Amino acid sequence: MDRIAGIINLDHEQDMLDELTYFRCGAAVPFAGRYRMIDFAISNMTNSRIESVAVFARRKYRSLMDHLEQGKAWDLDRKRGGLFILPPDWNDPTDISRGDLQHFHNNIDFINRTLADYIVISGSQHICNIDYQDVLQEHKESGADVTVIYKKVDEMYSEHERAHKLDIDGNNRVTNIHNDRSSHNVYMDMYIIDKEFLYNLIEKCIAHGCSNFFLDGIKGKLPNIHINAYEYHGTHALINSVESYYRNSAKLLNASEHDDLFKEDAPIYTKVKNEAPSNYTQSSHVTNTMVANGCVIEGEVEDSILFRGVKVGEGAVIKNSIIMQRCEIEEGAVLENVILDKDCTISSGKTLIGAPEKPYVLAKRRSM
């Protein structure tokens, strides 16, 4: 069986989730009640039998490192292979690389030492549940140098405007990569590439002063290299703004959307935190809400997502909101279309109301 190694490249991901990325990178943002966004990227790799995963991180990665630890939650705390968190090395006086090519250059040993024949490179902003072994099979059959993964999106939203799009011919060969807003073929920032071909491209890109491996090394080489397109058909969310985070979180309250993302045969793993089951008192009323462990609910919660350890006081009302870890909503408070980051407190009788298209966001550890 052909081996695959994985690289999660966070270098070019912009922290555009406003208050949610004040203190963390986008990959570390909590999502879906108990996960972080990077959990999906790593779980996709481990479920695809990838045993070596490197994370290229440049900014605000303390929270990310705290979450990932040694990779135990994803069975990556191994003697051989495992999880590697790799910030760039700023101390090499001979280094002429720029942009994310600094990561590839300074961590080239990860690529050289892996026993894998192929490398999967992914970001963290595209939430999905994908089997890279299926992608590899199509990649080999196509004879391509690179296979990129895309989603044909039925309904376009603002987050798709900044995403790259693909033009594809009848043989699934990519003929153009662009930012045309009218195209529905959204590139998912994921591709699989032969190890030796990757190494050679890195060397050429650095020699020519490039700064973005995908744009300069792959997109910039069209049509001289064979780029195959693999279409992903499952549940997908692109999260690159507060609005996209809020809207795609709400979609998970739909049972079919939730079950398609959180599959029994391909689970999404995260750092384990042992907490007691949630406690619903006689005064509580909860409908269509995702509730994590450790919550104490005495009030009313509707169409919302509560992370671990949230406390909702008697008479409090929460609607269409996302409440992260250890927040406390005191008696009689009213929240609607609100996102509370971790460790926030809303005092008794306080009312916070945002708009469905622009939710009210409160940064972590704030009180109102």
mmCIF file of C-alpha atoms in Angstrom:
data_model
loop_
_atom_site.group_PDB
_atom_site.id
_atom_site.type_symbol
_atom_site.label_atom_id
_atom_site.label_comp_id
_atom_site.label_asym_id
_atom_site.label_seq_id
_atom_site.Cartn_x
_atom_site.Cartn_y
_atom_site.Cartn_z
ATOM 1 C CA MET A 1 0.000 0.000 0.000
ATOM 2 C CA ASP A 2 1.295 3.438 -0.912
ATOM 3 C CA ARG A 3 2.070 5.623 2.072
ATOM 4 C CA ILE A 4 0.932 9.218 2.495
ATOM 5 C CA ALA A 5 2.285 11.918 4.787
ATOM 6 C CA GLY A 6 0.312 15.029 5.650
ATOM 7 C CA ILE A 7 1.102 18.743 5.900
ATOM 8 C CA ILE A 8 -1.403 21.244 7.316
ATOM 9 C CA ASN A 9 -0.255 24.600 5.989
ATOM 10 C CA LEU A 10 -1.634 27.513 8.017
ATOM 11 C CA ASP A 11 0.790 30.112 6.695
ATOM 12 C CA HIS A 12 -1.512 31.892 4.241
ATOM 13 C CA GLU A 13 -4.716 31.573 6.251
ATOM 14 C CA GLN A 14 -5.809 35.007 7.396
ATOM 15 C CA ASP A 15 -7.213 35.408 10.910
ATOM 16 C CA MET A 16 -10.420 37.089 9.771
ATOM 17 C CA LEU A 17 -12.826 35.944 12.466
ATOM 18 C CA ASP A 18 -12.527 39.258 14.323
ATOM 19 C CA GLU A 19 -12.904 38.795 18.087
ATOM 20 C CA LEU A 20 -12.583 35.008 17.744
ATOM 21 C CA THR A 21 -9.036 35.378 16.419
ATOM 22 C CA TYR A 22 -7.795 38.146 18.709
ATOM 23 C CA PHE A 23 -5.885 35.624 20.813
ATOM 24 C CA ARG A 24 -5.613 32.558 18.565
ATOM 25 C CA CYS A 25 -5.094 31.580 14.955
ATOM 26 C CA GLY A 26 -8.126 30.529 12.912
ATOM 27 C CA ALA A 27 -7.200 26.843 13.089
ATOM 28 C CA ALA A 28 -7.616 26.940 16.903
ATOM 29 C CA VAL A 29 -11.108 28.509 16.862
ATOM 30 C CA PRO A 30 -13.683 26.299 18.665
ATOM 31 C CA PHE A 31 -16.323 24.790 16.389
ATOM 32 C CA ALA A 32 -19.354 22.492 16.644
ATOM 33 C CA GLY A 33 -19.666 22.331 20.413
ATOM 34 C CA ARG A 34 -16.453 20.559 21.383
ATOM 35 C CA TYR A 35 -13.970 20.718 18.508
ATOM 36 C CA ARG A 36 -11.408 23.109 17.022
ATOM 37 C CA MET A 37 -11.306 23.798 13.304
ATOM 38 C CA ILE A 38 -7.980 22.006 12.896
ATOM 39 C CA ASP A 39 -9.511 18.813 14.318
ATOM 40 C CA PHE A 40 -11.218 18.161 11.003
ATOM 41 C CA ALA A 41 -8.021 18.504 8.974
ATOM 42 C CA ILE A 42 -6.070 16.168 11.275
ATOM 43 C CA SER A 43 -8.915 13.646 11.619
ATOM 44 C CA ASN A 44 -9.265 13.446 7.847
ATOM 45 C CA MET A 45 -5.610 12.504 7.669
ATOM 46 C CA THR A 46 -5.573 9.949 10.472
ATOM 47 C CA ASN A 47 -8.791 8.357 9.196
ATOM 48 C CA SER A 48 -6.997 8.023 5.842
ATOM 49 C CA ARG A 49 -4.211 6.035 7.544
ATOM 50 C CA ILE A 50 -1.729 8.912 7.474
ATOM 51 C CA GLU A 51 0.720 8.429 10.343
ATOM 52 C CA SER A 52 2.975 11.500 9.935
ATOM 53 C CA VAL A 53 1.418 14.980 10.049
ATOM 54 C CA ALA A 54 3.249 18.311 10.101
ATOM 55 C CA VAL A 55 1.583 21.612 10.991
ATOM 56 C CA PHE A 56 3.113 24.774 9.493
ATOM 57 C CA ALA A 57 2.224 27.566 11.938
ATOM 58 C CA ARG A 58 3.504 31.143 11.977
ATOM 59 C CA ARG A 59 1.232 33.360 14.112
ATOM 60 C CA LYS A 60 -0.656 33.092 17.407
ATOM 61 C CA TYR A 61 -0.092 29.358 17.754
ATOM 62 C CA ARG A 62 0.123 29.075 21.574
ATOM 63 C CA SER A 63 -3.529 28.018 21.825
ATOM 64 C CA LEU A 64 -3.022 25.615 18.925
ATOM 65 C CA MET A 65 -0.052 23.937 20.599
ATOM 66 C CA ASP A 66 -1.975 23.660 23.878
ATOM 67 C CA HIS A 67 -4.816 21.915 22.052
ATOM 68 C CA LEU A 68 -2.734 19.538 19.942
ATOM 69 C CA GLU A 69 -0.167 18.583 22.612
ATOM 70 C CA GLN A 70 1.663 15.463 21.362
ATOM 71 C CA GLY A 71 -1.182 14.366 19.099
ATOM 72 C CA LYS A 72 -2.557 11.687 21.410
ATOM 73 C CA ALA A 73 -6.202 12.455 20.589
ATOM 74 C CA TRP A 74 -5.514 11.527 16.942
ATOM 75 C CA ASP A 75 -3.266 8.540 17.729
ATOM 76 C CA LEU A 76 -0.251 10.546 16.556
ATOM 77 C CA ASP A 77 1.877 10.281 19.724
ATOM 78 C CA ARG A 78 4.135 7.746 18.015
ATOM 79 C CA LYS A 79 7.773 6.680 18.165
ATOM 80 C CA ARG A 80 7.893 6.771 14.365
ATOM 81 C CA GLY A 81 6.026 9.449 12.522
ATOM 82 C CA GLY A 82 3.444 11.275 14.585
ATOM 83 C CA LEU A 83 2.500 14.943 14.900
ATOM 84 C CA PHE A 84 4.996 17.747 14.307
ATOM 85 C CA ILE A 85 4.189 21.421 14.997
ATOM 86 C CA LEU A 86 6.699 23.334 12.881
ATOM 87 C CA PRO A 87 7.047 27.117 13.081
ATOM 88 C CA PRO A 88 9.573 28.592 10.629
ATOM 89 C CA ASP A 89 13.238 28.778 11.598
ATOM 90 C CA TRP A 90 14.338 32.415 11.676
ATOM 91 C CA ASN A 91 17.999 31.654 12.493
ATOM 92 C CA ASP A 92 19.306 30.277 9.191
ATOM 93 C CA PRO A 93 21.534 32.998 7.664
ATOM 94 C CA THR A 94 21.613 31.185 4.310
ATOM 95 C CA ASP A 95 17.830 31.046 3.992
ATOM 96 C CA ILE A 96 16.583 33.050 0.994
ATOM 97 C CA SER A 97 13.060 31.614 1.019
ATOM 98 C CA ARG A 98 9.971 33.741 1.622
ATOM 99 C CA GLY A 99 6.326 33.191 2.557
ATOM 100 C CA ASP A 100 5.231 29.622 3.158
ATOM 101 C CA LEU A 101 8.298 28.428 1.246
ATOM 102 C CA GLN A 102 10.202 29.223 4.452
ATOM 103 C CA HIS A 103 8.272 26.396 6.075
ATOM 104 C CA PHE A 104 8.957 23.997 3.213
ATOM 105 C CA HIS A 105 12.648 24.975 3.108
ATOM 106 C CA ASN A 106 13.345 24.977 6.842
ATOM 107 C CA ASN A 107 11.408 21.745 7.409
ATOM 108 C CA ILE A 108 12.533 19.896 4.297
ATOM 109 C CA ASP A 109 13.808 17.103 6.563
ATOM 110 C CA PHE A 110 10.192 16.213 7.329
ATOM 111 C CA ILE A 111 9.649 15.550 3.628
ATOM 112 C CA ASN A 112 13.003 13.844 3.062
ATOM 113 C CA ARG A 113 12.765 11.520 6.055
ATOM 114 C CA THR A 114 9.186 10.386 5.622
ATOM 115 C CA LEU A 115 8.770 6.962 4.061
ATOM 116 C CA ALA A 116 5.688 8.212 2.223
ATOM 117 C CA ASP A 117 5.483 8.269 -1.557
ATOM 118 C CA TYR A 118 2.864 11.017 -1.595
ATOM 119 C CA ILE A 119 2.165 14.153 0.423
ATOM 120 C CA VAL A 120 -1.299 15.554 1.195
ATOM 121 C CA ILE A 121 -1.265 19.296 1.842
ATOM 122 C CA SER A 122 -4.300 20.920 3.437
ATOM 123 C CA GLY A 123 -5.412 24.080 5.216
ATOM 124 C CA SER A 124 -7.880 24.283 8.101
ATOM 125 C CA GLN A 125 -10.641 26.594 6.812
ATOM 126 C CA HIS A 126 -12.492 23.988 4.751
ATOM 127 C CA ILE A 127 -14.535 21.795 7.099
ATOM 128 C CA CYS A 128 -15.310 18.371 5.631
ATOM 129 C CA ASN A 129 -14.946 14.622 6.129
ATOM 130 C CA ILE A 130 -12.867 13.171 3.295
ATOM 131 C CA ASP A 131 -10.925 9.951 2.670
ATOM 132 C CA TYR A 132 -7.582 10.804 1.068
ATOM 133 C CA GLN A 133 -7.104 7.181 0.032
ATOM 134 C CA ASP A 134 -9.894 7.717 -2.505
ATOM 135 C CA VAL A 135 -8.123 10.839 -3.731
ATOM 136 C CA LEU A 136 -4.838 8.952 -4.005
ATOM 137 C CA GLN A 137 -6.448 6.205 -6.055
ATOM 138 C CA GLU A 138 -7.801 8.722 -8.562
ATOM 139 C CA HIS A 139 -4.498 10.595 -8.540
ATOM 140 C CA LYS A 140 -2.586 7.453 -9.524
ATOM 141 C CA GLU A 141 -5.089 6.444 -12.184
ATOM 142 C CA SER A 142 -4.969 9.895 -13.771
ATOM 143 C CA GLY A 143 -1.185 9.955 -14.017
ATOM 144 C CA ALA A 144 -1.262 13.569 -12.804
ATOM 145 C CA ASP A 145 1.562 15.476 -11.157
ATOM 146 C CA VAL A 146 -0.882 17.028 -8.675
ATOM 147 C CA THR A 147 -4.498 16.305 -7.761
ATOM 148 C CA VAL A 148 -6.435 19.205 -6.265
ATOM 149 C CA ILE A 149 -9.717 18.781 -4.390
ATOM 150 C CA TYR A 150 -12.755 20.935 -5.039
ATOM 151 C CA LYS A 151 -16.404 21.257 -4.085
ATOM 152 C CA LYS A 152 -19.087 22.203 -6.586
ATOM 153 C CA VAL A 153 -21.075 24.649 -4.470
ATOM 154 C CA ASP A 154 -24.785 25.014 -5.241
ATOM 155 C CA GLU A 155 -25.320 28.296 -3.414
ATOM 156 C CA MET A 156 -22.594 30.917 -3.330
ATOM 157 C CA TYR A 157 -21.968 32.974 -0.195
ATOM 158 C CA SER A 158 -19.587 35.803 0.620
ATOM 159 C CA GLU A 159 -16.909 33.405 1.882
ATOM 160 C CA HIS A 160 -16.672 31.808 -1.556
ATOM 161 C CA GLU A 161 -15.750 35.099 -3.219
ATOM 162 C CA ARG A 162 -12.186 35.003 -1.880
ATOM 163 C CA ALA A 163 -11.689 31.300 -2.615
ATOM 164 C CA HIS A 164 -9.871 30.088 -5.686
ATOM 165 C CA LYS A 165 -12.007 28.445 -8.369
ATOM 166 C CA LEU A 166 -11.166 25.791 -10.957
ATOM 167 C CA ASP A 167 -11.857 25.431 -14.666
ATOM 168 C CA ILE A 168 -11.970 21.727 -15.509
ATOM 169 C CA ASP A 169 -12.141 19.953 -18.882
ATOM 170 C CA GLY A 170 -13.989 16.736 -19.694
ATOM 171 C CA ASN A 171 -11.069 14.598 -18.481
ATOM 172 C CA ASN A 172 -11.016 16.197 -15.006
ATOM 173 C CA ARG A 173 -7.878 18.117 -15.919
ATOM 174 C CA VAL A 174 -7.549 21.618 -14.455
ATOM 175 C CA THR A 175 -7.186 24.212 -17.209
ATOM 176 C CA ASN A 176 -7.249 27.348 -15.057
ATOM 177 C CA ILE A 177 -7.188 28.480 -11.409
ATOM 178 C CA HIS A 178 -8.723 31.890 -10.758
ATOM 179 C CA ASN A 179 -10.948 34.019 -8.510
ATOM 180 C CA ASP A 180 -13.966 34.391 -10.805
ATOM 181 C CA ARG A 181 -16.960 34.910 -8.506
ATOM 182 C CA SER A 182 -19.329 33.304 -11.007
ATOM 183 C CA SER A 183 -17.606 29.900 -10.842
ATOM 184 C CA HIS A 184 -19.036 27.274 -8.484
ATOM 185 C CA ASN A 185 -15.994 24.954 -8.511
ATOM 186 C CA VAL A 186 -14.460 25.995 -5.180
ATOM 187 C CA TYR A 187 -10.892 24.823 -4.594
ATOM 188 C CA MET A 188 -10.718 23.420 -1.038
ATOM 189 C CA ASP A 189 -7.062 24.223 -0.300
ATOM 190 C CA MET A 190 -6.251 20.517 -0.413
ATOM 191 C CA TYR A 191 -4.079 18.615 -2.848
ATOM 192 C CA ILE A 192 -2.033 15.465 -3.132
ATOM 193 C CA ILE A 193 1.370 15.492 -4.788
ATOM 194 C CA ASP A 194 4.162 13.018 -5.452
ATOM 195 C CA LYS A 195 6.939 13.410 -2.870
ATOM 196 C CA GLU A 196 9.775 13.777 -5.383
ATOM 197 C CA PHE A 197 7.776 16.185 -7.539
ATOM 198 C CA LEU A 198 7.054 18.280 -4.441
ATOM 199 C CA TYR A 199 10.719 18.410 -3.497
ATOM 200 C CA ASN A 200 11.774 19.537 -6.970
ATOM 201 C CA LEU A 201 9.072 22.227 -7.084
ATOM 202 C CA ILE A 202 10.145 23.601 -3.720
ATOM 203 C CA GLU A 203 13.738 23.962 -4.925
ATOM 204 C CA LYS A 204 12.658 25.709 -8.139
ATOM 205 C CA CYS A 205 10.296 28.087 -6.338
ATOM 206 C CA ILE A 206 12.941 29.169 -3.833
ATOM 207 C CA ALA A 207 15.529 29.646 -6.577
ATOM 208 C CA HIS A 208 13.127 31.977 -8.403
ATOM 209 C CA GLY A 209 12.270 34.064 -5.326
ATOM 210 C CA CYS A 210 8.691 32.829 -4.964
ATOM 211 C CA SER A 211 6.685 33.266 -1.758
ATOM 212 C CA ASN A 212 3.525 31.152 -2.164
ATOM 213 C CA PHE A 213 4.067 27.503 -3.017
ATOM 214 C CA PHE A 214 0.613 26.766 -4.377
ATOM 215 C CA LEU A 215 0.195 29.966 -6.402
ATOM 216 C CA ASP A 216 3.755 30.061 -7.737
ATOM 217 C CA GLY A 217 4.670 26.389 -7.833
ATOM 218 C CA ILE A 218 1.389 24.843 -8.977
ATOM 219 C CA LYS A 219 -0.974 27.485 -10.332
ATOM 220 C CA GLY A 220 1.937 29.326 -11.914
ATOM 221 C CA LYS A 221 3.060 26.193 -13.759
ATOM 222 C CA LEU A 222 -0.202 25.711 -15.674
ATOM 223 C CA PRO A 223 -0.443 24.357 -18.360
ATOM 224 C CA ASN A 224 3.037 22.803 -18.157
ATOM 225 C CA ILE A 225 2.107 20.334 -15.421
ATOM 226 C CA HIS A 226 -0.785 17.890 -15.257
ATOM 227 C CA ILE A 227 -3.211 18.948 -12.515
ATOM 228 C CA ASN A 228 -6.125 16.584 -11.913
ATOM 229 C CA ALA A 229 -9.350 17.669 -10.149
ATOM 230 C CA TYR A 230 -11.063 15.460 -7.554
ATOM 231 C CA GLU A 231 -14.643 16.408 -6.702
ATOM 232 C CA TYR A 232 -15.685 16.097 -3.071
ATOM 233 C CA HIS A 233 -19.404 15.359 -2.612
ATOM 234 C CA GLY A 234 -19.931 15.449 1.149
ATOM 235 C CA THR A 235 -20.897 18.168 3.622
ATOM 236 C CA HIS A 236 -18.585 21.157 3.296
ATOM 237 C CA ALA A 237 -18.148 24.530 4.972
ATOM 238 C CA LEU A 238 -15.656 27.276 4.176
ATOM 239 C CA ILE A 239 -15.053 29.388 7.275
ATOM 240 C CA ASN A 240 -13.099 32.595 6.710
ATOM 241 C CA SER A 241 -15.312 35.208 8.414
ATOM 242 C CA VAL A 242 -17.553 35.598 11.455
ATOM 243 C CA GLU A 243 -20.609 35.426 9.209
ATOM 244 C CA SER A 244 -19.513 32.169 7.584
ATOM 245 C CA TYR A 245 -18.624 30.721 10.998
ATOM 246 C CA TYR A 246 -22.044 31.592 12.394
ATOM 247 C CA ARG A 247 -24.027 30.376 9.397
ATOM 248 C CA ASN A 248 -22.155 27.090 8.971
ATOM 249 C CA SER A 249 -22.349 26.362 12.691
ATOM 250 C CA ALA A 250 -26.124 26.750 12.540
ATOM 251 C CA LYS A 251 -26.294 24.230 9.682
ATOM 252 C CA LEU A 252 -25.080 21.516 12.046
ATOM 253 C CA LEU A 253 -28.378 21.755 13.935
ATOM 254 C CA ASN A 254 -29.826 20.007 10.881
ATOM 255 C CA ALA A 255 -29.546 16.275 11.616
ATOM 256 C CA SER A 256 -28.621 15.247 8.065
ATOM 257 C CA GLU A 257 -25.876 17.885 7.826
ATOM 258 C CA HIS A 258 -24.529 16.854 11.227
ATOM 259 C CA ASP A 259 -24.545 13.137 10.504
ATOM 260 C CA ASP A 260 -22.864 13.585 7.121
ATOM 261 C CA LEU A 261 -19.974 15.451 8.748
ATOM 262 C CA PHE A 262 -19.683 13.345 11.914
ATOM 263 C CA LYS A 263 -19.656 9.852 10.431
ATOM 264 C CA GLU A 264 -19.555 6.759 12.591
ATOM 265 C CA ASP A 265 -16.943 5.079 10.377
ATOM 266 C CA ALA A 266 -14.798 8.238 10.098
ATOM 267 C CA PRO A 267 -15.091 10.079 13.437
ATOM 268 C CA ILE A 268 -13.727 13.542 14.106
ATOM 269 C CA TYR A 269 -11.311 13.421 17.024
ATOM 270 C CA THR A 270 -10.435 16.157 19.492
ATOM 271 C CA LYS A 271 -8.610 16.671 22.768
ATOM 272 C CA VAL A 272 -10.445 14.714 25.446
ATOM 273 C CA LYS A 273 -11.723 16.574 28.490
ATOM 274 C CA ASN A 274 -13.525 14.409 31.015
ATOM 275 C CA GLU A 275 -16.546 16.236 32.375
ATOM 276 C CA ALA A 276 -19.825 15.265 33.964
ATOM 277 C CA PRO A 277 -22.963 15.012 31.801
ATOM 278 C CA SER A 278 -24.962 18.187 31.369
ATOM 279 C CA ASN A 279 -27.589 18.949 33.997
ATOM 280 C CA TYR A 280 -31.083 20.131 32.969
ATOM 281 C CA THR A 281 -33.170 21.447 35.857
ATOM 282 C CA GLN A 282 -36.972 21.474 36.033
ATOM 283 C CA SER A 283 -37.065 25.123 34.952
ATOM 284 C CA SER A 284 -35.018 24.475 31.789
ATOM 285 C CA HIS A 285 -36.461 24.288 28.284
ATOM 286 C CA VAL A 286 -34.100 23.262 25.464
ATOM 287 C CA THR A 287 -35.065 22.755 21.815
ATOM 288 C CA ASN A 288 -32.986 22.071 18.675
ATOM 289 C CA THR A 289 -29.720 22.750 20.473
ATOM 290 C CA MET A 290 -26.309 21.085 20.511
ATOM 291 C CA VAL A 291 -25.160 20.789 24.128
ATOM 292 C CA ALA A 292 -21.692 19.582 25.143
ATOM 293 C CA ASN A 293 -20.759 17.958 28.471
ATOM 294 C CA GLY A 294 -20.606 19.785 31.768
ATOM 295 C CA CYS A 295 -23.362 22.344 31.143
ATOM 296 C CA VAL A 296 -25.907 23.401 33.763
ATOM 297 C CA ILE A 297 -29.103 24.696 32.180
ATOM 298 C CA GLU A 298 -31.880 26.316 34.191
ATOM 299 C CA GLY A 299 -33.254 28.666 31.514
ATOM 300 C CA GLU A 300 -34.492 28.501 27.922
ATOM 301 C CA VAL A 301 -32.210 27.602 25.001
ATOM 302 C CA GLU A 302 -33.376 27.386 21.392
ATOM 303 C CA ASP A 303 -31.569 26.772 18.066
ATOM 304 C CA SER A 304 -28.149 27.237 19.657
ATOM 305 C CA ILE A 305 -24.801 25.560 20.330
ATOM 306 C CA LEU A 306 -23.445 25.311 23.890
ATOM 307 C CA PHE A 307 -19.830 24.235 24.415
ATOM 308 C CA ARG A 308 -18.503 22.490 27.517
ATOM 309 C CA GLY A 309 -19.253 23.851 30.962
ATOM 310 C CA VAL A 310 -21.746 26.582 30.028
ATOM 311 C CA LYS A 311 -24.084 27.750 32.810
ATOM 312 C CA VAL A 312 -27.507 29.173 31.937
ATOM 313 C CA GLY A 313 -29.346 30.762 34.849
ATOM 314 C CA GLU A 314 -33.049 30.495 35.610
ATOM 315 C CA GLY A 315 -35.147 32.790 33.423
ATOM 316 C CA ALA A 316 -32.305 33.368 30.948
ATOM 317 C CA VAL A 317 -33.206 33.049 27.239
ATOM 318 C CA ILE A 318 -30.719 32.066 24.531
ATOM 319 C CA LYS A 319 -31.766 31.897 20.868
ATOM 320 C CA ASN A 320 -29.766 31.346 17.679
ATOM 321 C CA SER A 321 -26.492 31.740 19.534
ATOM 322 C CA ILE A 322 -23.106 30.087 20.003
ATOM 323 C CA ILE A 323 -21.858 29.990 23.597
ATOM 324 C CA MET A 324 -18.308 28.716 24.073
ATOM 325 C CA GLN A 325 -16.589 26.988 26.979
ATOM 326 C CA ARG A 326 -17.272 27.982 30.562
ATOM 327 C CA CYS A 327 -19.453 30.998 29.789
ATOM 328 C CA GLU A 328 -22.011 31.954 32.424
ATOM 329 C CA ILE A 329 -25.375 33.464 31.502
ATOM 330 C CA GLU A 330 -26.938 34.760 34.680
ATOM 331 C CA GLU A 331 -30.616 34.892 35.615
ATOM 332 C CA GLY A 332 -32.940 36.770 33.288
ATOM 333 C CA ALA A 333 -30.327 37.572 30.623
ATOM 334 C CA VAL A 334 -31.458 37.479 26.975
ATOM 335 C CA LEU A 335 -29.144 36.535 24.100
ATOM 336 C CA GLU A 336 -30.177 36.308 20.438
ATOM 337 C CA ASN A 337 -27.893 35.996 17.410
ATOM 338 C CA VAL A 338 -24.849 36.165 19.685
ATOM 339 C CA ILE A 339 -21.418 34.503 19.728
ATOM 340 C CA LEU A 340 -19.688 34.414 23.107
ATOM 341 C CA ASP A 341 -16.050 33.346 23.176
ATOM 342 C CA LYS A 342 -14.669 31.345 26.127
ATOM 343 C CA ASP A 343 -15.046 32.400 29.765
ATOM 344 C CA CYS A 344 -17.521 35.254 29.220
ATOM 345 C CA THR A 345 -20.096 36.318 31.814
ATOM 346 C CA ILE A 346 -23.416 37.987 31.005
ATOM 347 C CA SER A 347 -24.899 39.593 34.090
ATOM 348 C CA SER A 348 -28.483 39.287 35.329
ATOM 349 C CA GLY A 349 -31.077 41.008 33.183
ATOM 350 C CA LYS A 350 -28.614 41.941 30.423
ATOM 351 C CA THR A 351 -29.888 41.805 26.810
ATOM 352 C CA LEU A 352 -27.627 41.243 23.796
ATOM 353 C CA ILE A 353 -29.225 40.994 20.352
ATOM 354 C CA GLY A 354 -27.391 40.786 17.031
ATOM 355 C CA ALA A 355 -28.652 40.365 13.501
ATOM 356 C CA PRO A 356 -28.846 36.958 11.763
ATOM 357 C CA GLU A 357 -26.571 38.255 8.994
ATOM 358 C CA LYS A 358 -24.168 39.906 11.499
ATOM 359 C CA PRO A 359 -24.167 38.312 14.958
ATOM 360 C CA TYR A 360 -23.003 40.147 18.070
ATOM 361 C CA VAL A 361 -19.564 38.800 19.060
ATOM 362 C CA LEU A 362 -17.979 39.083 22.500
ATOM 363 C CA ALA A 363 -14.259 38.334 22.840
ATOM 364 C CA LYS A 364 -13.041 35.811 25.420
ATOM 365 C CA ARG A 365 -12.962 36.578 29.146
ATOM 366 C CA ARG A 366 -15.264 39.600 28.831
ATOM 367 C CA SER A 367 -18.118 40.446 31.173
ATOM 368 C CA MET A 368 -21.230 42.491 30.471
#
